[in-house]
Amino acid sequence: QVQLVESGGGSVQAGGSLRLSCEASAYTININPMGWFRQAPGKGREAVAAIDSDGSTSYPNSVSRFTISRDNAKKTLYLQMNSLKPEDSAMYYCAAGLIGGSGYFRRRGLIGSWYRYWGQGTQVTVSS
């Protein structure tokens, strides 16, 4: 069974940086797309970034303060977050098991409902 465990969240002041990690067990991250999503209280889930099996990435905005990457040997997905703002405060989740796989990455990679597996989340709080 695929298990995803996020870590690296915490409290930081505006302008600071954090790096989130997502360790995947029983999952070959090097051949499957994965993504990061977040959800703030009272708001819907939104995509943060996604990465395909060939290393190509996708972000919801053309210029992102965040960078997604992975270490295949460690089976770990990362999210480097820079220049953090209070509005970035949320629970951050990693997701895996994109339905359709890499062939649908461009169409589905940033849509949470297309992922089968989710971690428990890690909290990020940015103070002004």
CSV table of N, CA and C in Angstrom, one decimal:
chain,number,residue,atom,x,y,z
A,1,GLN,N,0.8,-1.2,0.0
A,1,GLN,CA,0.0,0.0,0.0
A,1,GLN,C,0.9,1.2,0.0
A,2,VAL,N,0.5,2.2,-0.8
A,2,VAL,CA,1.3,3.4,-0.9
A,2,VAL,C,1.1,4.3,0.3
A,3,GLN,N,2.2,4.7,0.9
A,3,GLN,CA,2.1,5.7,2.0
A,3,GLN,C,2.9,6.9,1.7
A,4,LEU,N,2.4,8.1,2.0
A,4,LEU,CA,3.1,9.3,1.8
A,4,LEU,C,3.2,10.0,3.1
A,5,VAL,N,4.3,10.4,3.5
A,5,VAL,CA,4.5,11.1,4.8
A,5,VAL,C,5.2,12.4,4.6
A,6,GLU,N,4.5,13.5,4.8
A,6,GLU,CA,5.1,14.9,4.7
A,6,GLU,C,5.8,15.3,5.9
A,7,SER,N,6.8,16.2,5.8
A,7,SER,CA,7.5,16.8,6.9
A,7,SER,C,8.1,18.1,6.4
A,8,GLY,N,8.6,18.9,7.4
A,8,GLY,CA,9.2,20.1,7.1
A,8,GLY,C,8.4,21.4,7.3
A,9,GLY,N,7.1,21.2,7.6
A,9,GLY,CA,6.3,22.4,7.9
A,9,GLY,C,6.7,23.1,9.2
A,10,GLY,N,6.2,24.2,9.4
A,10,GLY,CA,6.5,24.9,10.7
A,10,GLY,C,6.0,26.4,10.6
A,11,SER,N,6.5,27.2,11.5
A,11,SER,CA,6.2,28.6,11.5
A,11,SER,C,7.4,29.4,11.1
A,12,VAL,N,7.1,30.4,10.2
A,12,VAL,CA,8.2,31.2,9.7
A,12,VAL,C,7.7,32.6,9.5
A,13,GLN,N,8.5,33.6,9.5
A,13,GLN,CA,8.1,35.0,9.2
A,13,GLN,C,8.1,35.2,7.7
A,14,ALA,N,7.3,36.2,7.4
A,14,ALA,CA,7.1,36.6,6.0
A,14,ALA,C,8.5,36.9,5.4
A,15,GLY,N,8.7,36.4,4.2
A,15,GLY,CA,10.0,36.5,3.5
A,15,GLY,C,10.9,35.3,3.7
A,16,GLY,N,10.6,34.5,4.6
A,16,GLY,CA,11.4,33.3,4.9
A,16,GLY,C,11.2,32.2,4.0
A,17,SER,N,11.9,31.1,4.2
A,17,SER,CA,11.8,29.9,3.3
A,17,SER,C,11.6,28.7,4.2
A,18,LEU,N,11.0,27.7,3.5
A,18,LEU,CA,10.9,26.3,4.1
A,18,LEU,C,11.0,25.3,3.0
A,19,ARG,N,11.5,24.1,3.3
A,19,ARG,CA,11.5,23.0,2.4
A,19,ARG,C,10.7,21.9,2.9
A,20,LEU,N,9.6,21.5,2.2
A,20,LEU,CA,8.8,20.4,2.6
A,20,LEU,C,9.3,19.1,1.9
A,21,SER,N,9.1,18.0,2.6
A,21,SER,CA,9.5,16.7,2.1
A,21,SER,C,8.3,15.8,2.1
A,22,CYS,N,8.3,14.9,1.2
A,22,CYS,CA,7.3,13.8,1.2
A,22,CYS,C,7.9,12.5,0.9
A,23,GLU,N,8.0,11.6,1.8
A,23,GLU,CA,8.6,10.3,1.6
A,23,GLU,C,7.6,9.3,1.2
A,24,ALA,N,7.8,8.6,0.1
A,24,ALA,CA,6.9,7.7,-0.4
A,24,ALA,C,7.4,6.3,-0.2
A,25,SER,N,6.5,5.4,0.4
A,25,SER,CA,6.8,4.0,0.6
A,25,SER,C,6.0,3.2,-0.4
A,26,ALA,N,6.6,2.1,-0.9
A,26,ALA,CA,5.8,1.3,-1.8
A,26,ALA,C,5.4,2.0,-3.0
A,27,TYR,N,6.2,3.0,-3.5
A,27,TYR,CA,5.8,3.8,-4.6
A,27,TYR,C,7.0,4.2,-5.4
A,28,THR,N,7.0,4.0,-6.7
A,28,THR,CA,8.1,4.3,-7.5
A,28,THR,C,8.0,5.7,-8.1
A,29,ILE,N,8.5,6.7,-7.3
A,29,ILE,CA,8.3,8.1,-7.7
A,29,ILE,C,8.9,8.4,-9.0
A,30,ASN,N,9.9,7.7,-9.4
A,30,ASN,CA,10.7,8.1,-10.6
A,30,ASN,C,9.9,7.8,-11.9
A,31,ILE,N,8.9,7.0,-11.8
A,31,ILE,CA,8.1,6.7,-13.0
A,31,ILE,C,6.7,7.2,-12.9
A,32,ASN,N,6.4,8.0,-11.9
A,32,ASN,CA,5.0,8.4,-11.7
A,32,ASN,C,5.0,9.9,-11.4
A,33,PRO,N,3.9,10.6,-11.9
A,33,PRO,CA,3.8,12.0,-11.5
A,33,PRO,C,3.4,12.1,-10.0
A,34,MET,N,3.8,13.3,-9.4
A,34,MET,CA,3.4,13.6,-8.1
A,34,MET,C,3.1,15.1,-8.0
A,35,GLY,N,2.4,15.5,-6.9
A,35,GLY,CA,2.1,16.9,-6.8
A,35,GLY,C,2.0,17.3,-5.4
A,36,TRP,N,2.1,18.7,-5.2
A,36,TRP,CA,1.8,19.3,-3.9
A,36,TRP,C,0.6,20.2,-4.0
A,37,PHE,N,-0.2,20.1,-3.0
A,37,PHE,CA,-1.4,20.9,-2.9
A,37,PHE,C,-1.5,21.5,-1.5
A,38,ARG,N,-2.4,22.5,-1.3
A,38,ARG,CA,-2.5,23.1,0.0
A,38,ARG,C,-4.0,23.4,0.2
A,39,GLN,N,-4.3,23.5,1.5
A,39,GLN,CA,-5.7,24.0,1.9
A,39,GLN,C,-5.6,24.8,3.1
A,40,ALA,N,-6.1,26.0,3.0
A,40,ALA,CA,-6.2,26.9,4.2
A,40,ALA,C,-7.6,26.7,4.8
A,41,PRO,N,-7.8,27.1,6.1
A,41,PRO,CA,-9.1,26.9,6.7
A,41,PRO,C,-10.1,27.7,6.0
A,42,GLY,N,-11.3,27.1,5.7
A,42,GLY,CA,-12.4,27.8,5.1
A,42,GLY,C,-12.2,27.9,3.6
A,43,LYS,N,-11.1,27.4,3.0
A,43,LYS,CA,-10.9,27.5,1.6
A,43,LYS,C,-10.8,26.1,0.9
A,44,GLY,N,-10.9,26.1,-0.4
A,44,GLY,CA,-10.8,24.9,-1.1
A,44,GLY,C,-9.3,24.5,-1.3
A,45,ARG,N,-9.1,23.3,-1.7
A,45,ARG,CA,-7.8,22.8,-2.0
A,45,ARG,C,-7.3,23.4,-3.3
A,46,GLU,N,-6.0,23.8,-3.3
A,46,GLU,CA,-5.5,24.4,-4.5
A,46,GLU,C,-4.1,23.7,-4.8
A,47,ALA,N,-3.8,23.7,-6.1
A,47,ALA,CA,-2.6,23.1,-6.5
A,47,ALA,C,-1.4,24.1,-6.3
A,48,VAL,N,-0.3,23.5,-5.9
A,48,VAL,CA,0.9,24.3,-5.7
A,48,VAL,C,2.0,24.0,-6.8
A,49,ALA,N,2.2,22.7,-7.1
A,49,ALA,CA,3.1,22.3,-8.1
A,49,ALA,C,3.0,20.8,-8.4
A,50,ALA,N,3.5,20.4,-9.5
A,50,ALA,CA,3.5,18.9,-9.9
A,50,ALA,C,4.7,18.6,-10.7
A,51,ILE,N,5.1,17.4,-10.6
A,51,ILE,CA,6.3,16.9,-11.4
A,51,ILE,C,6.0,15.6,-12.0
A,52,ASP,N,6.4,15.5,-13.3
A,52,ASP,CA,6.2,14.3,-14.1
A,52,ASP,C,7.4,13.3,-13.9
A,53,SER,N,7.2,12.2,-14.5
A,53,SER,CA,8.3,11.1,-14.4
A,53,SER,C,9.5,11.6,-15.1
A,54,ASP,N,9.4,12.4,-16.1
A,54,ASP,CA,10.6,12.8,-16.9
A,54,ASP,C,11.2,14.1,-16.3
A,55,GLY,N,10.7,14.5,-15.1
A,55,GLY,CA,11.3,15.7,-14.4
A,55,GLY,C,10.6,17.0,-14.8
A,56,SER,N,9.8,17.0,-15.8
A,56,SER,CA,9.1,18.2,-16.2
A,56,SER,C,8.1,18.6,-15.1
A,57,THR,N,8.0,19.9,-14.9
A,57,THR,CA,7.2,20.5,-13.8
A,57,THR,C,6.0,21.3,-14.3
A,58,SER,N,5.1,21.5,-13.4
A,58,SER,CA,3.9,22.3,-13.8
A,58,SER,C,3.6,23.1,-12.5
A,59,TYR,N,3.3,24.4,-12.7
A,59,TYR,CA,2.9,25.3,-11.6
A,59,TYR,C,1.6,26.0,-12.0
A,60,PRO,N,0.8,26.4,-11.1
A,60,PRO,CA,-0.5,27.0,-11.4
A,60,PRO,C,-0.3,28.5,-11.9
A,61,ASN,N,0.9,29.1,-11.6
A,61,ASN,CA,1.2,30.4,-12.0
A,61,ASN,C,2.4,30.4,-12.8
A,62,SER,N,2.5,31.3,-13.7
A,62,SER,CA,3.7,31.3,-14.7
A,62,SER,C,5.0,31.6,-13.9
A,63,VAL,N,4.9,32.3,-12.8
A,63,VAL,CA,6.1,32.6,-12.1
A,63,VAL,C,5.8,32.1,-10.6
A,64,SER,N,6.6,31.2,-10.2
A,64,SER,CA,6.3,30.6,-8.9
A,64,SER,C,7.5,30.8,-7.9
A,65,ARG,N,7.1,31.1,-6.7
A,65,ARG,CA,8.1,31.2,-5.6
A,65,ARG,C,8.5,29.9,-5.1
A,66,PHE,N,7.8,28.9,-5.6
A,66,PHE,CA,8.0,27.5,-5.1
A,66,PHE,C,8.7,26.7,-6.2
A,67,THR,N,9.5,25.7,-5.8
A,67,THR,CA,10.1,24.8,-6.7
A,67,THR,C,9.9,23.3,-6.2
A,68,ILE,N,9.4,22.5,-7.1
A,68,ILE,CA,9.2,21.1,-6.8
A,68,ILE,C,10.3,20.3,-7.4
A,69,SER,N,10.7,19.3,-6.7
A,69,SER,CA,11.8,18.4,-7.1
A,69,SER,C,11.7,17.1,-6.4
A,70,ARG,N,12.5,16.1,-6.8
A,70,ARG,CA,12.4,14.8,-6.2
A,70,ARG,C,13.8,14.2,-6.2
A,71,ASP,N,14.0,13.3,-5.3
A,71,ASP,CA,15.2,12.4,-5.2
A,71,ASP,C,14.7,11.0,-5.4
A,72,ASN,N,14.9,10.4,-6.5
A,72,ASN,CA,14.4,9.1,-6.8
A,72,ASN,C,15.0,8.0,-5.9
A,73,ALA,N,16.3,8.2,-5.6
A,73,ALA,CA,16.9,7.2,-4.8
A,73,ALA,C,16.4,7.2,-3.3
A,74,LYS,N,16.0,8.4,-2.9
A,74,LYS,CA,15.4,8.5,-1.5
A,74,LYS,C,13.9,8.3,-1.5
A,75,LYS,N,13.3,8.2,-2.7
A,75,LYS,CA,11.9,8.1,-2.8
A,75,LYS,C,11.2,9.3,-2.1
A,76,THR,N,11.8,10.5,-2.3
A,76,THR,CA,11.3,11.7,-1.6
A,76,THR,C,11.0,12.8,-2.6
A,77,LEU,N,9.9,13.4,-2.4
A,77,LEU,CA,9.4,14.6,-3.1
A,77,LEU,C,9.7,15.8,-2.3
A,78,TYR,N,10.1,16.9,-2.9
A,78,TYR,CA,10.4,18.1,-2.2
A,78,TYR,C,9.6,19.3,-2.7
A,79,LEU,N,9.4,20.3,-1.8
A,79,LEU,CA,8.9,21.6,-2.2
A,79,LEU,C,9.6,22.7,-1.5
A,80,GLN,N,10.4,23.4,-2.3
A,80,GLN,CA,11.2,24.5,-1.8
A,80,GLN,C,10.3,25.7,-1.9
A,81,MET,N,10.1,26.4,-0.8
A,81,MET,CA,9.2,27.6,-0.8
A,81,MET,C,10.0,28.8,-0.3
A,82,ASN,N,10.1,29.8,-1.2
A,82,ASN,CA,10.9,31.0,-0.9
A,82,ASN,C,10.0,32.2,-0.8
A,83,SER,N,10.5,33.3,-0.2
A,83,SER,CA,9.7,34.5,-0.1
A,83,SER,C,8.3,34.3,0.4
A,84,LEU,N,8.2,33.5,1.4
A,84,LEU,CA,6.8,33.2,1.9
A,84,LEU,C,6.0,34.4,2.4
A,85,LYS,N,4.7,34.3,2.1
A,85,LYS,CA,3.8,35.3,2.5
A,85,LYS,C,2.7,34.7,3.5
A,86,PRO,N,2.1,35.6,4.3
A,86,PRO,CA,1.1,35.1,5.2
A,86,PRO,C,0.0,34.3,4.5
A,87,GLU,N,-0.3,34.7,3.2
A,87,GLU,CA,-1.4,33.9,2.5
A,87,GLU,C,-0.9,32.6,2.1
A,88,ASP,N,0.3,32.2,2.3
A,88,ASP,CA,0.8,30.9,2.0
A,88,ASP,C,0.5,29.9,3.1
A,89,SER,N,0.0,30.4,4.2
A,89,SER,CA,-0.3,29.6,5.4
A,89,SER,C,-1.4,28.6,5.1
A,90,ALA,N,-1.1,27.4,5.3
A,90,ALA,CA,-2.1,26.3,4.9
A,90,ALA,C,-1.5,25.0,5.4
A,91,MET,N,-2.4,24.0,5.3
A,91,MET,CA,-1.9,22.6,5.4
A,91,MET,C,-1.4,22.2,4.0
A,92,TYR,N,-0.2,21.6,3.9
A,92,TYR,CA,0.3,21.2,2.6
A,92,TYR,C,0.3,19.7,2.5
A,93,TYR,N,-0.1,19.2,1.4
A,93,TYR,CA,-0.3,17.8,1.1
A,93,TYR,C,0.5,17.4,-0.1
A,94,CYS,N,1.1,16.2,-0.1
A,94,CYS,CA,1.6,15.6,-1.3
A,94,CYS,C,0.7,14.6,-1.8
A,95,ALA,N,0.7,14.4,-3.1
A,95,ALA,CA,-0.2,13.5,-3.7
A,95,ALA,C,0.5,12.6,-4.8
A,96,ALA,N,0.0,11.4,-5.0
A,96,ALA,CA,0.6,10.5,-5.9
A,96,ALA,C,-0.5,9.6,-6.6
A,97,GLY,N,-0.1,8.9,-7.6
A,97,GLY,CA,-1.0,8.0,-8.2
A,97,GLY,C,-1.9,8.7,-9.2
A,98,LEU,N,-1.4,9.5,-10.0
A,98,LEU,CA,-2.2,10.3,-11.0
A,98,LEU,C,-2.9,9.3,-11.9
A,99,ILE,N,-4.2,9.4,-12.0
A,99,ILE,CA,-5.0,8.5,-12.8
A,99,ILE,C,-4.7,8.7,-14.3
A,100,GLY,N,-4.2,7.7,-15.0
A,100,GLY,CA,-3.8,7.9,-16.3
A,100,GLY,C,-2.3,8.0,-16.5
A,101,GLY,N,-1.6,8.3,-15.4
A,101,GLY,CA,-0.2,8.4,-15.5
A,101,GLY,C,0.4,9.6,-16.2
A,102,SER,N,1.6,9.5,-16.7
A,102,SER,CA,2.3,10.6,-17.3
A,102,SER,C,1.6,11.1,-18.6
A,103,GLY,N,0.9,10.2,-19.2
A,103,GLY,CA,0.3,10.7,-20.4
A,103,GLY,C,-0.8,11.7,-20.2
A,104,TYR,N,-1.2,11.9,-19.0
A,104,TYR,CA,-2.2,12.9,-18.7
A,104,TYR,C,-1.7,14.0,-17.7
A,105,PHE,N,-0.4,14.0,-17.6
A,105,PHE,CA,0.2,15.0,-16.7
A,105,PHE,C,-0.2,16.4,-16.9
A,106,ARG,N,-0.1,16.8,-18.2
A,106,ARG,CA,-0.4,18.2,-18.5
A,106,ARG,C,-1.9,18.6,-18.3
A,107,ARG,N,-2.7,17.6,-18.5
A,107,ARG,CA,-4.2,17.9,-18.3
A,107,ARG,C,-4.6,17.7,-16.9
A,108,ARG,N,-4.0,16.8,-16.1
A,108,ARG,CA,-4.5,16.4,-14.8
A,108,ARG,C,-3.6,16.7,-13.7
A,109,GLY,N,-2.3,17.0,-14.0
A,109,GLY,CA,-1.3,17.1,-12.9
A,109,GLY,C,-1.6,18.1,-11.8
A,110,LEU,N,-2.3,19.1,-12.1
A,110,LEU,CA,-2.6,20.2,-11.1
A,110,LEU,C,-4.0,20.1,-10.6
A,111,ILE,N,-4.7,19.0,-10.8
A,111,ILE,CA,-6.1,18.8,-10.4
A,111,ILE,C,-6.1,17.7,-9.3
A,112,GLY,N,-6.4,18.0,-8.1
A,112,GLY,CA,-6.2,17.1,-7.0
A,112,GLY,C,-7.1,15.8,-7.1
A,113,SER,N,-8.3,16.0,-7.7
A,113,SER,CA,-9.2,14.9,-7.7
A,113,SER,C,-8.7,13.7,-8.6
A,114,TRP,N,-7.7,14.0,-9.4
A,114,TRP,CA,-7.2,12.9,-10.2
A,114,TRP,C,-6.1,12.1,-9.5
A,115,TYR,N,-5.7,12.4,-8.3
A,115,TYR,CA,-4.7,11.6,-7.6
A,115,TYR,C,-5.4,10.6,-6.7
A,116,ARG,N,-4.8,9.4,-6.6
A,116,ARG,CA,-5.3,8.4,-5.7
A,116,ARG,C,-4.8,8.5,-4.3
A,117,TYR,N,-3.6,8.8,-4.1
A,117,TYR,CA,-3.0,8.7,-2.8
A,117,TYR,C,-2.6,10.1,-2.2
A,118,TRP,N,-2.8,10.2,-0.9
A,118,TRP,CA,-2.5,11.5,-0.2
A,118,TRP,C,-1.8,11.2,1.1
A,119,GLY,N,-1.0,12.2,1.4
A,119,GLY,CA,-0.3,12.2,2.7
A,119,GLY,C,-1.3,12.8,3.8
A,120,GLN,N,-0.8,12.9,5.0
A,120,GLN,CA,-1.6,13.4,6.1
A,120,GLN,C,-1.4,14.9,6.2
A,121,GLY,N,-0.5,15.5,5.5
A,121,GLY,CA,-0.3,16.9,5.5
A,121,GLY,C,0.7,17.4,6.5
A,122,THR,N,1.3,18.6,6.2
A,122,THR,CA,2.2,19.3,7.1
A,122,THR,C,1.8,20.8,7.2
A,123,GLN,N,1.7,21.3,8.3
A,123,GLN,CA,1.2,22.7,8.5
A,123,GLN,C,2.3,23.7,8.3
A,124,VAL,N,2.0,24.7,7.5
A,124,VAL,CA,2.9,25.9,7.3
A,124,VAL,C,2.2,27.1,7.7
A,125,THR,N,2.8,27.9,8.6
A,125,THR,CA,2.2,29.1,9.1
A,125,THR,C,3.2,30.2,8.9
A,126,VAL,N,2.8,31.3,8.2
A,126,VAL,CA,3.7,32.4,7.9
A,126,VAL,C,3.1,33.6,8.6
A,127,SER,N,3.9,34.2,9.4
A,127,SER,CA,3.5,35.4,10.2
A,127,SER,C,4.0,36.7,9.5
A,128,SER,N,3.3,37.7,9.6
A,128,SER,CA,3.7,39.0,9.0
A,128,SER,C,4.6,39.8,9.9
